[in-house]
Coordinates of N, CA and C in Angstrom, one line a residue:
M2 N 19.3 7.0 -38.6 CA 18.8 8.0 -38.0 C 19.7 7.5 -36.5
F3 N 19.6 6.1 -36.3 CA 20.3 5.5 -35.3 C 21.7 4.6 -35.9
T4 N 22.1 4.0 -35.4 CA 22.5 2.9 -35.6 C 22.4 2.2 -36.4
P5 N 23.3 1.6 -37.6 CA 22.4 0.2 -38.4 C 22.2 -1.0 -37.4
E6 N 22.6 -1.3 -36.6 CA 21.9 -2.6 -36.3 C 21.0 -2.4 -35.5
F7 N 20.5 -1.1 -34.8 CA 19.2 -1.2 -34.2 C 18.0 -0.6 -35.2
D8 N 18.2 -0.3 -36.5 CA 17.2 0.2 -37.7 C 17.0 -1.3 -37.8
L9 N 18.1 -2.3 -37.9 CA 18.0 -3.7 -38.4 C 16.8 -4.5 -37.4
F10 N 17.3 -4.2 -35.8 CA 16.8 -4.7 -34.9 C 15.4 -4.5 -35.2
M11 N 15.1 -2.9 -34.9 CA 13.6 -2.0 -35.0 C 13.0 -3.3 -36.7
A12 N 13.4 -3.0 -37.6 CA 13.1 -3.7 -38.5 C 12.8 -5.3 -38.7
V13 N 13.4 -6.1 -38.0 CA 13.1 -7.1 -37.7 C 11.9 -7.7 -36.6
L14 N 11.5 -6.5 -35.8 CA 10.7 -6.3 -34.6 C 9.4 -5.8 -35.3
L15 N 9.7 -5.0 -35.9 CA 8.0 -4.7 -36.8 C 7.9 -5.9 -37.6
G16 N 8.7 -6.4 -38.3 CA 8.4 -8.1 -39.5 C 8.1 -8.7 -38.7
V17 N 8.4 -9.2 -37.4 CA 7.8 -10.4 -36.4 C 6.2 -9.5 -36.3
L18 N 6.5 -8.5 -35.8 CA 4.6 -8.0 -35.2 C 3.7 -8.1 -36.5
A19 N 4.3 -7.6 -37.8 CA 3.6 -7.7 -39.1 C 3.1 -8.8 -39.3
V20 N 3.9 -9.8 -38.9 CA 3.4 -11.5 -38.8 C 2.0 -11.7 -38.4
V21 N 2.5 -11.5 -37.2 CA 1.6 -11.8 -36.2 C 0.4 -11.6 -36.4
F22 N 0.3 -9.9 -36.9 CA -1.5 -9.2 -37.2 C -1.6 -10.5 -38.4
F23 N -1.2 -10.1 -39.7 CA -1.5 -11.3 -40.6 C -2.1 -12.4 -40.3
M24 N -1.1 -12.9 -38.9 CA -1.9 -14.6 -38.6 C -2.7 -14.1 -38.3
G25 N -3.6 -12.9 -37.7 CA -4.7 -12.6 -36.8 C -4.5 -12.9 -35.4
K26 N -3.5 -13.2 -34.9 CA -3.3 -13.2 -33.7 C -2.6 -11.7 -32.7
G27 N -3.3 -11.1 -33.2 CA -2.6 -9.5 -32.6 C -3.6 -8.7 -31.6
R28 N -4.9 -9.5 -31.0 CA -5.8 -9.5 -30.6 C -4.9 -8.9 -29.4
G29 N -4.2 -9.6 -28.4 CA -3.9 -9.2 -27.1 C -2.8 -7.7 -27.6
I30 N -2.4 -7.8 -28.4 CA -1.5 -6.6 -28.6 C -2.3 -5.3 -28.7
L31 N -3.5 -5.6 -29.4 CA -4.4 -4.5 -29.8 C -5.1 -4.0 -28.7
D32 N -5.1 -5.2 -27.6 CA -6.2 -4.8 -26.3 C -5.1 -4.0 -25.3
A33 N -3.7 -4.3 -25.8 CA -2.7 -3.8 -24.5 C -2.9 -1.9 -24.9
F34 N -3.2 -2.4 -26.5 CA -2.8 -0.6 -26.5 C -4.2 0.6 -26.8
S35 N -5.1 -0.2 -26.6 CA -6.3 0.4 -27.1 C -6.7 1.6 -26.1
G36 N -6.6 1.7 -24.6 CA -7.0 2.6 -24.2 C -8.5 2.4 -23.3
K37 N -9.5 3.5 -24.2 CA -10.4 3.3 -23.7 C -11.8 2.5 -24.8
Y38 N -11.0 2.1 -26.0 CA -11.7 1.7 -26.6 C -11.4 0.1 -26.8
K39 N -11.1 -0.1 -25.1 CA -11.0 -1.7 -25.1 C -12.0 -2.7 -24.5
D40 N -12.7 -2.1 -24.2 CA -14.7 -3.3 -23.7 C -15.2 -2.4 -25.2
K41 N -14.6 -2.3 -26.4 CA -15.5 -1.9 -28.1 C -15.3 -3.5 -28.7
K42 N -16.5 -4.0 -29.0 CA -16.5 -5.5 -29.4 C -16.3 -4.9 -31.0
R43 N -15.7 -6.0 -31.8 CA -15.9 -5.9 -33.3 C -15.8 -7.3 -33.8
D44 N -16.9 -7.4 -34.5 CA -17.1 -8.3 -35.6 C -15.8 -9.4 -35.8
P45 N -15.8 -10.7 -36.3 CA -14.7 -11.6 -36.8 C -14.2 -10.6 -37.9
V46 N -14.8 -10.0 -38.5 CA -14.3 -10.0 -40.4 C -14.0 -8.6 -39.9
E47 N -14.8 -7.7 -39.2 CA -13.6 -5.9 -39.0 C -12.4 -6.2 -38.1
E48 N -12.5 -7.1 -37.4 CA -11.1 -7.2 -36.6 C -10.2 -8.0 -37.6
R49 N -10.8 -8.8 -38.0 CA -9.3 -9.8 -39.8 C -9.3 -8.0 -40.3
K50 N -9.9 -7.0 -41.0 CA -9.6 -5.9 -41.7 C -8.8 -4.9 -40.5
Y51 N -9.4 -5.2 -39.8 CA -8.7 -4.3 -38.6 C -6.7 -4.4 -38.5
Q52 N -6.6 -6.2 -38.7 CA -5.4 -6.1 -38.2 C -4.8 -6.6 -39.0
T53 N -5.6 -6.9 -40.5 CA -4.7 -6.6 -42.0 C -4.0 -5.5 -42.0
A54 N -4.6 -4.4 -42.0 CA -4.5 -2.5 -41.8 C -3.5 -2.9 -41.2
I55 N -3.3 -2.9 -39.8 CA -2.3 -2.8 -39.3 C -0.7 -3.3 -39.8
G56 N -1.0 -4.7 -39.8 CA 0.1 -5.4 -40.5 C 0.7 -4.4 -41.9
I57 N -0.4 -4.9 -42.4 CA 0.6 -3.1 -43.7 C 1.0 -2.4 -43.6
F58 N 0.6 -1.5 -42.0 CA 1.1 -0.4 -41.2 C 2.9 -0.4 -41.1
L59 N 2.4 -2.1 -40.3 CA 4.2 -2.5 -40.0 C 5.0 -2.3 -40.9
V60 N 4.7 -3.6 -42.0 CA 5.6 -4.2 -43.1 C 6.0 -2.1 -43.6
V61 N 5.4 -1.8 -43.8 CA 6.0 0.2 -44.5 C 6.8 0.5 -43.7
L62 N 6.5 0.5 -42.3 CA 7.2 0.9 -41.2 C 8.9 0.2 -41.3
G63 N 8.5 -1.0 -41.1 CA 9.6 -2.2 -41.7 C 10.5 -1.7 -42.8
V64 N 9.9 -1.4 -43.7 CA 11.1 -1.1 -45.2 C 11.4 0.4 -44.9
A65 N 10.7 1.3 -44.0 CA 11.9 2.4 -43.8 C 12.9 2.4 -43.5
E66 N 12.4 1.2 -42.1 CA 13.8 1.0 -41.1 C 15.1 0.3 -42.0
L67 N 14.4 -0.6 -42.6 CA 15.3 -1.2 -43.5 C 16.3 -0.3 -44.7
L68 N 15.5 0.6 -45.0 CA 16.6 1.8 -45.9 C 17.1 2.8 -44.8
M69 N 16.8 2.7 -43.9 CA 17.5 3.7 -42.9 C 18.9 2.7 -42.4
A70 N 18.5 1.4 -42.6 CA 19.9 0.7 -42.0 C 20.7 0.8 -43.2
F71 N 20.6 0.7 -44.4 CA 21.2 0.7 -45.7 C 21.7 1.7 -46.2
I72 N 20.9 3.0 -46.2 CA 21.2 3.6 -47.0 C 21.5 5.5 -46.1
R73 N 22.9 4.9 -45.8 CA 23.4 6.5 -44.7 C 23.8 7.8 -45.3
H74 N 22.5 8.2 -45.6 CA 22.6 9.6 -46.5 C 22.3 10.8 -45.8
P75 N 22.6 11.9 -45.4 CA 21.8 12.7 -44.2 C 20.5 12.9 -44.7
Y76 N 19.9 13.0 -45.6 CA 18.2 12.9 -46.0 C 17.6 11.6 -45.5
M77 N 18.0 10.6 -45.2 CA 17.2 9.2 -44.7 C 16.7 9.9 -43.9
G78 N 16.2 10.5 -42.9 CA 15.4 11.1 -41.8 C 14.7 11.8 -41.7
I79 N 14.7 12.8 -43.1 CA 13.2 13.1 -43.8 C 12.4 12.3 -44.5
V80 N 13.1 11.8 -45.4 CA 12.8 10.4 -46.3 C 12.4 9.6 -45.2
S81 N 12.5 9.2 -44.0 CA 12.1 7.8 -42.8 C 10.3 9.0 -42.3
V82 N 10.6 9.9 -42.2 CA 9.5 11.3 -41.3 C 8.1 11.0 -42.5
A83 N 8.6 11.6 -43.9 CA 7.4 11.7 -44.8 C 7.1 9.9 -44.9
I84 N 7.6 8.9 -44.7 CA 7.4 7.4 -45.2 C 6.0 7.2 -44.0
S85 N 6.7 7.3 -42.9 CA 5.8 7.3 -41.6 C 4.5 7.6 -41.5
V86 N 4.7 9.4 -42.2 CA 3.8 10.2 -42.0 C 2.5 9.8 -43.5
A87 N 3.3 9.3 -44.5 CA 2.3 9.1 -45.3 C 1.8 7.8 -44.8
D88 N 2.6 6.8 -44.4 CA 1.5 5.4 -43.9 C 1.1 5.9 -42.8
L89 N 1.0 6.6 -42.0 CA -0.1 6.9 -40.4 C -1.4 7.4 -41.8
I90 N -1.1 8.1 -42.2 CA -2.4 8.7 -43.3 C -3.1 7.8 -44.2
Y91 N -2.4 6.9 -44.6 CA -2.5 5.9 -45.1 C -3.9 5.0 -44.2
I92 N -3.4 4.7 -43.4 CA -3.6 3.5 -42.8 C -4.8 4.6 -41.9
M93 N -4.8 5.8 -41.4 CA -6.5 6.6 -41.6 C -7.0 6.3 -42.0
I94 N -7.6 6.3 -43.5 CA -8.2 6.8 -44.5 C -8.6 5.1 -44.2
Y95 N -7.9 4.0 -44.2 CA -8.1 2.8 -45.0 C -9.4 2.6 -43.9
I96 N -8.4 2.4 -41.9 CA -9.9 2.2 -41.2 C -10.7 3.0 -41.7
R97 N -10.7 4.4 -41.6 CA -12.6 4.9 -41.6 C -13.3 4.7 -42.9
K98 N -12.4 4.0 -44.4 CA -13.4 3.5 -45.1 C -14.0 1.7 -45.1
H99 N -13.2 1.4 -44.1 CA -13.1 -0.5 -44.2 C -14.1 -0.3 -42.5

């Protein structure tokens, strides 16, 4: 949708954030964006599952950005939106089950 350089930058940024969440160091990032749920305390096992789910979400978004960078086709914007919506639905179902 944007230039390939921007898509690659976003893919790298999403990849770095995914690694941070997979390592279990994403608590500060979650606190920055949690809003009214900031005071909610989770046990360590629940926190780890939540961060893993966010990491998977970010990896899928990063792959979608890589597809956008390397496949320059008019329909890739629609494909990227479909991947993002499916990923969002997946993470919401995953978080509610766990």
